[in-house]
Coordinates of C-alpha atoms in Angstrom, one line a residue:
X10 CA 84.7 66.3 152.1
X11 CA 86.9 63.3 150.8
X12 CA 85.5 64.0 147.4
X13 CA 86.5 67.7 147.6
X14 CA 89.8 66.9 148.7
X15 CA 90.4 64.3 145.9
X16 CA 89.1 66.9 143.3
X17 CA 91.5 69.5 144.7
X18 CA 94.5 67.1 144.6
X19 CA 93.6 66.1 141.0
X20 CA 93.3 70.1 140.0
X21 CA 96.6 70.8 141.7
X22 CA 98.4 67.8 140.0
X23 CA 96.9 68.6 136.6
X24 CA 98.0 72.3 137.1
X25 CA 101.4 71.3 138.1
X26 CA 101.7 69.0 135.0
X27 CA 100.7 71.8 132.7
X28 CA 103.4 73.1 130.5
X29 CA 103.8 76.1 128.0
X30 CA 106.1 75.8 125.1
X31 CA 108.9 78.6 124.6
X32 CA 107.4 79.9 121.6
X33 CA 103.8 80.4 123.2
X34 CA 105.6 82.2 125.9
X35 CA 107.6 84.5 123.7
X36 CA 104.4 85.3 121.5
X37 CA 102.5 86.0 124.7
X38 CA 105.2 88.3 125.9
X39 CA 105.4 90.1 122.6
X40 CA 101.6 90.6 122.5
X41 CA 101.4 91.8 125.9
X42 CA 104.3 94.4 125.1
X43 CA 102.5 95.4 121.9
X44 CA 99.0 95.6 123.4
X45 CA 100.5 97.9 126.1
X46 CA 102.4 99.9 123.5
X47 CA 99.1 100.3 121.6
X48 CA 97.2 101.2 124.7
X49 CA 100.0 104.0 125.4
X50 CA 99.8 105.2 121.8
X51 CA 96.0 105.3 122.1
X52 CA 96.0 107.4 125.2
X53 CA 98.7 109.8 123.8
X54 CA 96.7 110.3 120.8
X55 CA 93.4 110.7 122.8
X56 CA 95.2 113.3 125.1
X57 CA 96.8 115.2 122.2
X58 CA 93.3 115.3 120.4
X59 CA 94.4 113.4 117.3
X60 CA 90.9 111.4 117.6
X61 CA 89.2 114.9 117.4
X62 CA 91.1 116.2 114.5
X63 CA 88.2 115.5 112.2
X64 CA 86.1 117.8 114.3
X65 CA 89.0 120.5 114.6
X66 CA 89.5 120.3 110.8
X67 CA 85.8 120.9 110.3
X68 CA 85.8 123.8 112.7
X69 CA 88.9 125.4 111.1
X70 CA 87.2 125.0 107.6
X71 CA 83.8 126.5 108.7
X72 CA 85.6 129.4 110.5
X73 CA 87.7 130.0 107.3
X74 CA 84.8 129.7 105.0
X75 CA 82.9 132.1 107.3
X76 CA 85.7 134.8 107.6
X77 CA 86.2 134.6 103.9
X78 CA 82.2 134.9 103.0
X79 CA 82.0 137.6 105.6
X80 CA 84.6 139.7 104.4
X81 CA 83.3 139.2 100.8
X82 CA 79.7 140.2 101.9
X83 CA 81.0 143.1 104.0
X84 CA 83.1 144.6 101.1
X85 CA 80.6 144.0 98.2
X86 CA 77.4 145.4 100.2
X87 CA 79.5 148.3 101.6
X88 CA 80.4 149.3 97.8
X89 CA 76.8 148.9 96.9
X90 CA 75.8 150.9 99.7
X91 CA 78.2 153.6 98.7
X92 CA 77.1 153.3 94.9
X93 CA 73.4 153.6 95.9
X94 CA 74.1 156.7 98.0
X95 CA 76.0 158.0 94.8
X96 CA 72.8 157.0 92.5
X97 CA 70.3 158.8 94.8
X98 CA 72.5 162.0 94.8
X99 CA 72.8 161.8 91.0
X100 CA 69.2 161.1 90.1
X101 CA 68.1 163.7 92.6
X102 CA 70.2 166.3 91.0
X103 CA 69.0 165.3 87.5
X104 CA 65.3 165.4 88.5
X105 CA 65.9 168.8 90.1
X106 CA 67.2 170.0 86.8
X107 CA 64.3 168.3 85.0
X108 CA 61.8 169.9 87.4
X109 CA 63.4 173.2 87.0
X110 CA 63.3 173.0 83.2
X111 CA 59.7 172.1 83.2
X112 CA 58.9 174.7 85.8
X113 CA 57.6 172.3 88.4
X114 CA 58.3 171.3 92.0
X115 CA 59.0 168.1 93.6
X116 CA 55.9 168.0 95.7
X117 CA 53.6 168.7 92.6
X118 CA 54.6 165.5 90.6
X119 CA 51.2 163.8 91.4
X120 CA 49.4 166.8 90.0
X121 CA 51.1 166.3 86.5
X122 CA 50.7 162.4 85.7
X123 CA 51.2 163.0 82.2
X124 CA 54.8 164.1 82.8
X125 CA 56.1 161.1 84.7
X126 CA 56.9 159.1 81.7
X127 CA 59.1 161.9 80.3
X128 CA 60.8 162.3 83.7
X129 CA 61.5 158.6 84.0
X130 CA 62.7 158.4 80.7
X131 CA 65.2 161.1 81.3
X132 CA 66.7 158.9 84.2
X133 CA 67.1 155.8 81.9
X134 CA 70.8 156.2 81.2
X135 CA 71.6 156.9 85.0
X136 CA 70.0 153.5 85.9
X137 CA 71.6 151.6 83.2
X138 CA 74.9 152.9 83.9
X139 CA 74.5 151.8 87.5
X140 CA 73.3 148.5 86.8
X141 CA 76.1 147.7 84.4
X142 CA 78.8 148.9 86.5
X143 CA 77.9 147.2 89.9
X144 CA 77.6 143.7 91.3
X145 CA 73.8 143.8 91.5
X146 CA 70.8 142.1 89.7
X147 CA 68.7 145.0 89.4
X148 CA 68.3 148.9 89.4
X149 CA 65.3 150.8 90.0
X150 CA 63.6 154.1 90.9
X151 CA 60.1 154.5 92.4
X152 CA 58.4 158.0 92.5
X153 CA 55.9 158.8 95.0
X154 CA 53.2 159.3 92.4
X155 CA 51.1 157.3 89.7
X156 CA 50.5 157.8 86.0
X157 CA 46.7 157.0 86.6
X158 CA 45.5 158.7 89.8
X159 CA 41.9 157.7 88.9
X160 CA 42.4 154.0 89.4
X161 CA 40.8 152.3 92.4
X162 CA 44.2 151.1 93.6
X163 CA 46.0 154.4 92.8
X164 CA 47.0 154.9 96.3
X165 CA 48.9 151.7 96.3
X166 CA 50.4 152.2 92.7
X167 CA 53.7 154.2 92.0
X168 CA 55.3 155.0 89.0
X169 CA 58.8 154.0 88.3
X170 CA 61.4 151.7 86.5
X171 CA 62.9 148.4 87.5
X172 CA 65.7 147.1 85.2
X173 CA 66.7 143.5 85.7
X174 CA 69.8 141.7 84.9
X175 CA 69.0 138.1 84.2
X176 CA 72.6 136.8 84.3
X177 CA 73.8 138.3 87.3
X178 CA 76.8 135.9 87.3
X179 CA 78.2 137.2 84.1
X180 CA 81.9 137.9 84.3
X181 CA 81.6 140.7 81.9
X182 CA 78.9 142.8 83.5
X183 CA 78.6 145.3 80.5
X184 CA 77.7 142.2 78.2
X185 CA 75.1 140.8 80.6
X186 CA 71.4 140.7 79.4
X187 CA 69.2 143.5 80.8
X188 CA 65.4 143.4 80.8
X189 CA 62.4 145.5 81.8
X190 CA 60.4 144.4 84.8
X191 CA 58.5 147.8 85.9
X192 CA 57.8 151.0 84.1
X193 CA 56.2 152.6 80.9
X194 CA 56.5 150.2 77.9
X195 CA 57.5 152.9 75.5
X196 CA 60.7 153.7 77.5
X197 CA 61.9 150.0 77.1
X198 CA 61.3 150.2 73.2
X199 CA 63.2 153.4 72.8
X200 CA 66.1 151.6 74.6
X201 CA 65.9 148.5 72.9
X202 CA 65.2 146.6 76.3
X203 CA 62.9 143.5 76.3
X204 CA 60.0 143.1 78.6
X205 CA 60.0 140.2 81.0
X206 CA 57.0 138.1 81.3
X207 CA 56.4 139.4 84.8
X208 CA 56.2 142.9 83.4
X209 CA 53.9 145.6 85.0
X210 CA 53.6 149.3 84.3
X211 CA 53.8 150.4 88.3
X212 CA 54.9 149.1 91.4
X213 CA 52.5 147.8 93.9
X214 CA 53.4 149.2 97.3
X215 CA 50.6 148.1 99.3
X216 CA 52.7 145.7 101.4
X217 CA 56.1 147.4 100.5
X218 CA 57.9 148.2 103.8
X219 CA 61.1 148.9 101.9
X220 CA 59.2 151.8 100.2
X221 CA 57.3 153.3 103.2
X222 CA 60.1 152.7 105.7
X223 CA 62.6 154.5 103.4
X224 CA 60.3 157.4 102.8
X225 CA 59.2 157.9 106.4
X226 CA 62.8 157.7 107.9
X227 CA 64.0 160.2 105.3
X228 CA 61.2 162.6 106.0
X229 CA 61.9 162.1 109.8
X230 CA 65.5 162.8 109.6
X231 CA 66.0 165.5 107.0
X232 CA 69.1 166.9 108.8
X233 CA 70.8 163.5 107.8
X234 CA 72.9 163.0 104.7
X235 CA 72.2 160.4 102.0
X236 CA 75.0 158.4 103.4
X237 CA 73.0 157.7 106.6
X238 CA 69.7 157.2 105.2
X239 CA 70.0 154.2 102.9
X240 CA 68.2 151.1 103.9
X241 CA 68.8 147.4 103.3
X242 CA 65.3 145.7 103.2
X243 CA 64.2 142.2 104.2
X244 CA 64.0 139.7 101.5
X245 CA 61.1 141.1 99.2
X246 CA 59.2 139.4 96.4
X247 CA 57.7 142.0 94.2
X248 CA 54.1 141.2 93.1
X249 CA 54.0 139.1 90.2
X250 CA 57.7 138.4 90.4
X251 CA 59.2 134.9 90.5
X252 CA 62.6 135.8 92.1
X253 CA 63.1 137.4 95.5
X254 CA 66.0 139.4 96.8
X255 CA 67.2 142.2 99.0
X256 CA 66.5 145.8 98.0
X257 CA 69.0 148.5 98.7
X258 CA 67.0 151.8 99.1
X259 CA 67.9 155.4 99.1
X260 CA 65.7 158.3 99.4
X261 CA 65.0 160.7 96.6
X262 CA 65.4 164.3 98.1
X263 CA 64.9 167.6 96.3
X264 CA 66.9 170.9 96.9
X265 CA 63.9 172.0 99.1
X266 CA 64.3 168.9 101.2
X267 CA 61.0 167.1 99.6
X268 CA 61.2 163.4 99.7
X269 CA 59.4 162.3 96.5
X270 CA 60.6 158.9 95.8
X271 CA 63.4 156.3 96.3
X272 CA 66.0 154.4 94.2
X273 CA 68.5 151.8 94.6
X274 CA 69.8 148.2 93.6
X275 CA 68.7 144.7 94.2
X276 CA 70.6 141.6 95.2
X277 CA 68.6 138.6 94.0
X278 CA 68.6 135.4 95.8
X279 CA 70.2 133.9 92.4
X280 CA 72.9 136.5 92.5
X281 CA 73.7 135.9 96.2
X282 CA 73.7 132.0 95.8
X283 CA 76.1 132.3 93.0
X284 CA 78.5 134.8 94.6
X285 CA 78.3 133.7 98.3
X286 CA 77.9 129.9 98.4
X287 CA 80.5 128.3 100.6
X288 CA 83.0 125.8 98.9
X289 CA 81.2 122.3 99.2
X290 CA 83.6 119.7 98.1
X291 CA 84.0 118.4 101.6
X292 CA 80.5 119.0 103.0
X293 CA 78.0 118.9 100.0
X294 CA 74.9 120.1 102.0
X295 CA 76.6 123.3 103.6
X296 CA 74.9 126.5 103.1
X297 CA 75.4 130.2 104.0
X298 CA 72.8 132.6 105.1
X299 CA 72.7 136.4 105.4
X300 CA 69.9 137.3 107.6
X301 CA 68.6 139.7 110.5
X302 CA 69.5 138.3 113.9
X303 CA 67.8 139.1 117.1
X304 CA 68.7 137.5 120.4
X305 CA 70.5 134.6 118.9
X306 CA 67.9 133.9 116.4
X307 CA 68.5 134.1 112.6
X308 CA 65.4 135.0 110.6
X309 CA 66.1 133.4 107.2
X310 CA 62.6 134.2 106.0
X311 CA 63.8 137.9 105.9
X312 CA 67.3 136.8 104.3
X313 CA 69.0 135.0 101.7
X314 CA 70.6 131.6 101.4
X315 CA 73.4 130.3 99.3
X316 CA 74.6 126.9 98.7
X317 CA 71.2 125.3 99.9
X318 CA 71.4 122.1 98.1
X319 CA 70.0 120.5 101.1
X320 CA 67.1 122.9 101.4
X321 CA 64.2 122.6 99.2
X322 CA 62.8 126.0 100.2
X323 CA 64.4 129.4 99.7
X324 CA 64.4 129.8 103.5
X325 CA 64.7 127.7 106.7
X326 CA 62.5 129.8 108.9
X327 CA 63.9 131.0 112.2
X328 CA 67.2 129.3 113.2
X329 CA 68.2 129.6 116.8
X330 CA 71.7 129.3 118.0
X331 CA 71.6 127.2 121.2
X332 CA 75.1 127.7 122.3
X333 CA 78.4 125.7 122.1
X334 CA 78.1 122.5 120.2
X335 CA 81.7 121.3 119.9
X336 CA 85.1 122.4 119.0
X337 CA 84.0 126.1 119.2
X338 CA 81.2 126.1 116.8
X339 CA 77.3 126.6 117.5
X340 CA 74.4 124.3 117.6
X341 CA 71.5 125.6 115.7
X342 CA 67.7 124.5 116.0
X343 CA 65.4 125.5 113.4
X344 CA 61.5 125.8 113.7
X345 CA 60.9 122.4 111.9
X346 CA 63.1 120.7 114.6
X347 CA 66.2 120.7 111.9
X348 CA 69.3 120.5 113.7
X349 CA 72.6 122.4 112.1
X350 CA 76.1 122.9 113.4
X351 CA 78.1 126.0 112.3
X352 CA 79.1 129.7 113.2
X353 CA 78.2 133.2 112.4
X354 CA 79.4 136.5 112.1
X355 CA 77.9 140.0 112.4
X356 CA 77.8 142.1 109.1
X357 CA 77.8 145.8 109.6
X358 CA 75.5 147.1 107.0
X359 CA 74.9 150.7 108.3
X360 CA 77.4 153.6 109.5
X361 CA 77.3 155.0 112.9
X362 CA 74.8 157.6 113.1
X363 CA 72.2 155.8 110.7
X364 CA 68.6 155.5 112.1
X365 CA 69.2 151.8 111.2
X366 CA 72.4 151.1 113.0
X367 CA 70.8 149.0 115.6
X368 CA 69.6 146.6 112.9
X369 CA 71.8 143.6 113.5
X370 CA 72.5 141.2 110.4
X371 CA 74.6 138.3 110.4
X372 CA 76.2 135.6 108.1
X373 CA 76.2 132.3 109.1
X374 CA 77.7 129.2 107.5
X375 CA 75.8 125.9 108.6
X376 CA 75.4 122.3 107.7
X377 CA 73.0 119.6 109.0
X378 CA 74.3 118.4 112.4
X379 CA 74.1 114.7 111.0
X380 CA 76.7 115.7 108.3
X381 CA 79.0 117.4 110.9
X382 CA 79.0 114.1 113.4
X383 CA 79.4 111.9 110.2
X384 CA 82.6 113.8 109.1
X385 CA 84.0 113.6 112.8
X386 CA 83.0 110.1 113.0
X387 CA 84.4 109.0 109.7
X388 CA 88.0 110.5 110.6
X389 CA 87.8 108.9 114.0
X390 CA 86.8 105.4 112.5
X391 CA 89.8 106.0 110.0
X392 CA 92.2 106.4 112.9
X393 CA 90.7 103.5 114.7
X394 CA 91.2 101.4 111.7
X395 CA 94.7 102.5 111.2
X396 CA 95.6 101.7 114.7
X397 CA 93.9 98.2 114.7
X398 CA 95.7 97.5 111.5
X399 CA 98.9 98.3 112.9
X400 CA 98.0 96.3 116.0
X401 CA 97.1 93.3 113.9
X402 CA 100.3 93.5 111.7
X403 CA 102.4 93.7 115.0
X404 CA 100.8 90.6 116.2
X405 CA 101.5 88.7 113.0
X406 CA 105.1 90.1 113.2
X407 CA 105.1 88.7 116.7
X408 CA 104.2 85.3 115.7
X409 CA 106.8 85.2 113.0
X410 CA 109.5 86.7 115.2
X411 CA 108.9 84.4 118.1
X412 CA 108.9 81.2 115.7
X413 CA 112.2 82.4 114.1
X414 CA 113.7 83.3 117.5
X415 CA 112.7 79.9 119.1
X416 CA 113.5 77.7 116.1
X417 CA 117.4 77.4 116.8
X418 CA 116.8 76.9 120.5
X419 CA 114.3 73.9 119.7
X420 CA 116.7 72.4 117.1
X421 CA 119.4 72.5 119.6
X422 CA 117.3 70.7 122.3
X423 CA 116.4 67.9 119.6
X424 CA 120.1 67.4 118.8
X425 CA 120.7 67.1 122.5
X426 CA 118.1 64.3 123.0
X427 CA 119.4 62.5 119.8
X428 CA 123.2 63.1 119.9
X429 CA 126.4 62.9 122.1
X430 CA 126.7 66.3 124.0
X431 CA 130.4 66.5 123.0
X432 CA 129.6 66.0 119.0
X433 CA 126.9 68.6 118.8
X434 CA 128.1 71.7 116.6
X435 CA 128.0 75.1 118.1
X436 CA 124.7 76.9 117.6
X437 CA 126.2 80.4 118.1
X438 CA 123.8 81.0 120.8
X439 CA 125.7 81.6 123.8
X440 CA 123.4 80.2 126.2
X441 CA 122.9 76.9 124.4
X442 CA 126.6 76.7 123.7
X443 CA 127.1 77.2 127.5
X444 CA 124.7 74.4 128.2
X445 CA 126.2 72.0 125.6
X446 CA 129.7 72.6 127.2
X447 CA 128.3 71.8 130.7
X448 CA 126.5 68.5 129.4
X449 CA 129.7 67.5 127.6
X450 CA 131.7 68.1 130.9
X451 CA 129.2 66.1 132.9
X452 CA 129.6 63.3 130.4
X453 CA 133.2 63.2 130.5
X454 CA 132.8 63.3 134.5
X455 CA 130.6 60.3 134.5
X456 CA 132.8 58.4 132.0
X457 CA 135.8 59.0 134.3
X458 CA 133.7 57.9 137.4
X459 CA 132.7 54.7 135.5
X460 CA 136.3 54.2 134.4
X461 CA 137.3 54.4 138.0
X462 CA 134.8 52.2 139.2
X463 CA 135.7 49.5 136.5
X464 CA 139.5 50.2 137.3
X465 CA 138.6 49.6 141.1
X466 CA 136.7 46.4 140.3
X467 CA 139.4 44.7 138.4
X468 CA 142.1 45.6 141.1
X469 CA 139.8 44.2 143.8
X470 CA 139.4 41.1 141.7
X471 CA 136.4 40.1 143.6
X472 CA 132.8 39.0 142.2
X473 CA 130.5 41.8 141.2
X474 CA 128.3 40.9 144.1
X475 CA 130.9 41.5 146.5
X476 CA 132.1 44.9 145.1
X477 CA 130.3 46.8 147.9
X478 CA 132.8 45.5 150.3
X479 CA 136.0 46.3 148.5
X480 CA 138.2 49.0 150.5
X481 CA 139.0 51.1 147.4
X482 CA 135.5 51.8 146.2
X483 CA 135.9 55.4 147.7
X484 CA 133.1 57.0 145.4
X485 CA 130.5 54.4 145.8
X486 CA 131.2 54.0 149.6
X487 CA 130.8 57.8 149.9
X488 CA 127.4 57.7 148.1
X489 CA 126.3 54.7 150.4
X490 CA 127.6 56.4 153.3
X491 CA 125.7 59.8 152.5
X492 CA 122.2 58.2 152.3
X493 CA 122.1 58.3 155.9
X494 CA 122.3 62.0 155.9
X495 CA 119.0 62.2 153.9
X496 CA 116.0 63.8 155.9
X497 CA 112.8 61.7 156.2
X498 CA 111.1 63.4 153.1
X499 CA 114.2 63.0 151.1
X500 CA 114.7 59.5 152.0
X501 CA 111.0 58.8 151.2
X502 CA 111.7 60.2 147.6
X503 CA 115.0 58.5 147.2
X504 CA 113.5 55.1 148.1
X505 CA 110.8 55.6 145.4
X506 CA 113.7 56.1 143.0
X507 CA 115.1 53.1 144.2
X508 CA 111.9 51.4 143.1
X509 CA 111.9 52.7 139.6
X510 CA 109.3 55.3 139.9
X511 CA 109.5 58.6 137.9
X512 CA 109.2 62.0 139.4
X513 CA 105.6 62.4 138.3
X514 CA 104.6 59.0 139.7
X515 CA 106.3 60.0 142.9
X516 CA 104.6 63.4 143.2
X517 CA 101.3 61.5 143.0
X518 CA 102.1 58.9 145.4
X519 CA 103.2 61.3 148.1
X520 CA 100.5 64.0 147.1
X521 CA 103.1 66.8 146.7
X522 CA 103.8 69.0 143.8
X523 CA 106.3 68.5 141.0
X524 CA 108.0 71.6 142.2
X525 CA 108.5 70.1 145.6
X526 CA 109.9 66.9 144.0
X527 CA 112.4 69.2 142.0
X528 CA 113.5 70.7 145.5
X529 CA 114.2 67.2 147.2
X530 CA 116.1 66.1 144.0
X531 CA 118.4 69.1 144.5
X532 CA 119.1 68.5 148.1
X533 CA 119.5 64.6 147.3
X534 CA 121.9 65.4 144.6
X535 CA 123.9 67.7 146.9
X536 CA 124.1 65.2 149.9
X537 CA 125.0 62.3 147.6
X538 CA 127.4 64.2 145.6
X539 CA 125.8 63.5 142.2
X540 CA 125.0 66.1 139.5
X541 CA 122.1 64.6 137.6
X542 CA 119.3 62.0 137.9
X543 CA 121.3 59.9 135.5
X544 CA 124.4 59.7 137.7
X545 CA 122.0 58.9 140.8
X546 CA 120.4 56.0 138.8
X547 CA 124.0 54.6 138.2
X548 CA 124.5 54.4 141.8
X549 CA 121.1 53.0 142.4
X550 CA 121.6 50.3 139.7
X551 CA 125.0 49.5 141.4
X552 CA 123.0 48.8 144.5
X553 CA 120.4 46.9 143.0
X554 CA 123.3 44.6 141.6
X555 CA 124.4 43.8 145.0
X556 CA 127.2 46.3 145.6
X557 CA 127.7 47.0 149.3
X558 CA 124.8 45.0 150.5
X559 CA 126.0 45.8 154.1
X560 CA 125.8 49.5 153.3
X561 CA 122.4 49.0 151.5
X562 CA 120.5 47.0 154.1
X563 CA 120.4 49.8 156.9
X564 CA 120.0 52.6 154.6
X565 CA 116.9 51.5 152.7
X566 CA 114.7 51.0 156.1

């Protein structure tokens, strides 16, 4: 227990003796103020959503891209649908005229395979015009007949023409290059059109759902107009071809309501990519996709993708929207566990009353989830860096300001230690100047007191060791008399001052704090009518020199 008590006393003494400079105190105050201001700024920025500005900016950017692309796709595909309807009507009328001229009927085309080349050649100008004047990559016609009915695969082979534009992004559509993908080669030579390397005489319709669906739907809905019977196929790759695309199909219907073929236009994957890729200066791996959507699942295998620098395949499989991810965008999960963030909107391809009106297509703007999070995190880190940089700069300014602010105070205190208080120049700091005036007044008071004592000593004409008995030593006698008014604790402190101890030594000897010593000092000064320790020690020295021994004797017990 004794050791613990001693340890506690040592700790308490060391704690009371610890001091802190004014500069450090001022710097600590500035630092706390700056930190408090920084925290307040952080909370304000957090509440106002500044740290989410990156995510919000990305959301707005994606939504704007989606709105822009959705508008373009809807407009362009709507125009193509209208032009396909017009093309089907014009070809049907031209074929009806040709059949009438050649005394044939639409349902008898297969009975005259030798006439199919002549019939197709007559439609060449109409197909060329449709291809040149519309934003499409190809135009075609397929008849429900074959030029070689004796072939083994005749049931899956259909005569027709497919004209392909190999530069679908050409600014001037009229000057773009056109090649021949399907049809009789003689027709291509007559029109000066080169054959593509993938050229074939006829269409293989064995797995051509676009062909069978268009024919069957038209035959089941003969009461509907052509504007209700056009059909957008899923992504199609023709047999032997190297490029896939969406085929816009419209039925060919004779005057007697016989459905004998289809015609239409193509939007290739290249054309879609060139026309509908999202702007990627901010997000290099962003892409758009137009695909059928069923129950929140995008089937990109049946659609087209644009801007897919991130994707090595022309499709991403089925991409399911999993709900709100953040900032109003959706989180998507692909079959291969790839994750995307983006948004999608509905593309209305069919008018009301169409047999296909319930087929839902959507355009989505997506990016890899890690790109989204990196962009949001990057903006946030930038803001954090700016805030921390401002805090660091503020702390440096606090160091500079505290040092500059305290310097005149320290200089004035050094002068007080080394010079007479009355001779120190004004510092232009009100508090320091007031202190100097007070100290100068105290010096004058002590000088006057010393002069009075000297005058009294001379008037008494007594030896120094008898001055305590002189009747005119009023100030000194009052001091000695007032010693008797001190309390026991104050008397103990005073006696140790008499023995020459300092305040620090007295606190250690009496096991009391330095603050308690200061309190006793204040009360001793008041009762003995002195203003400072310096004045107190003058009287103590006088008592030590033998002044007033009679008074000293009983007071020091």
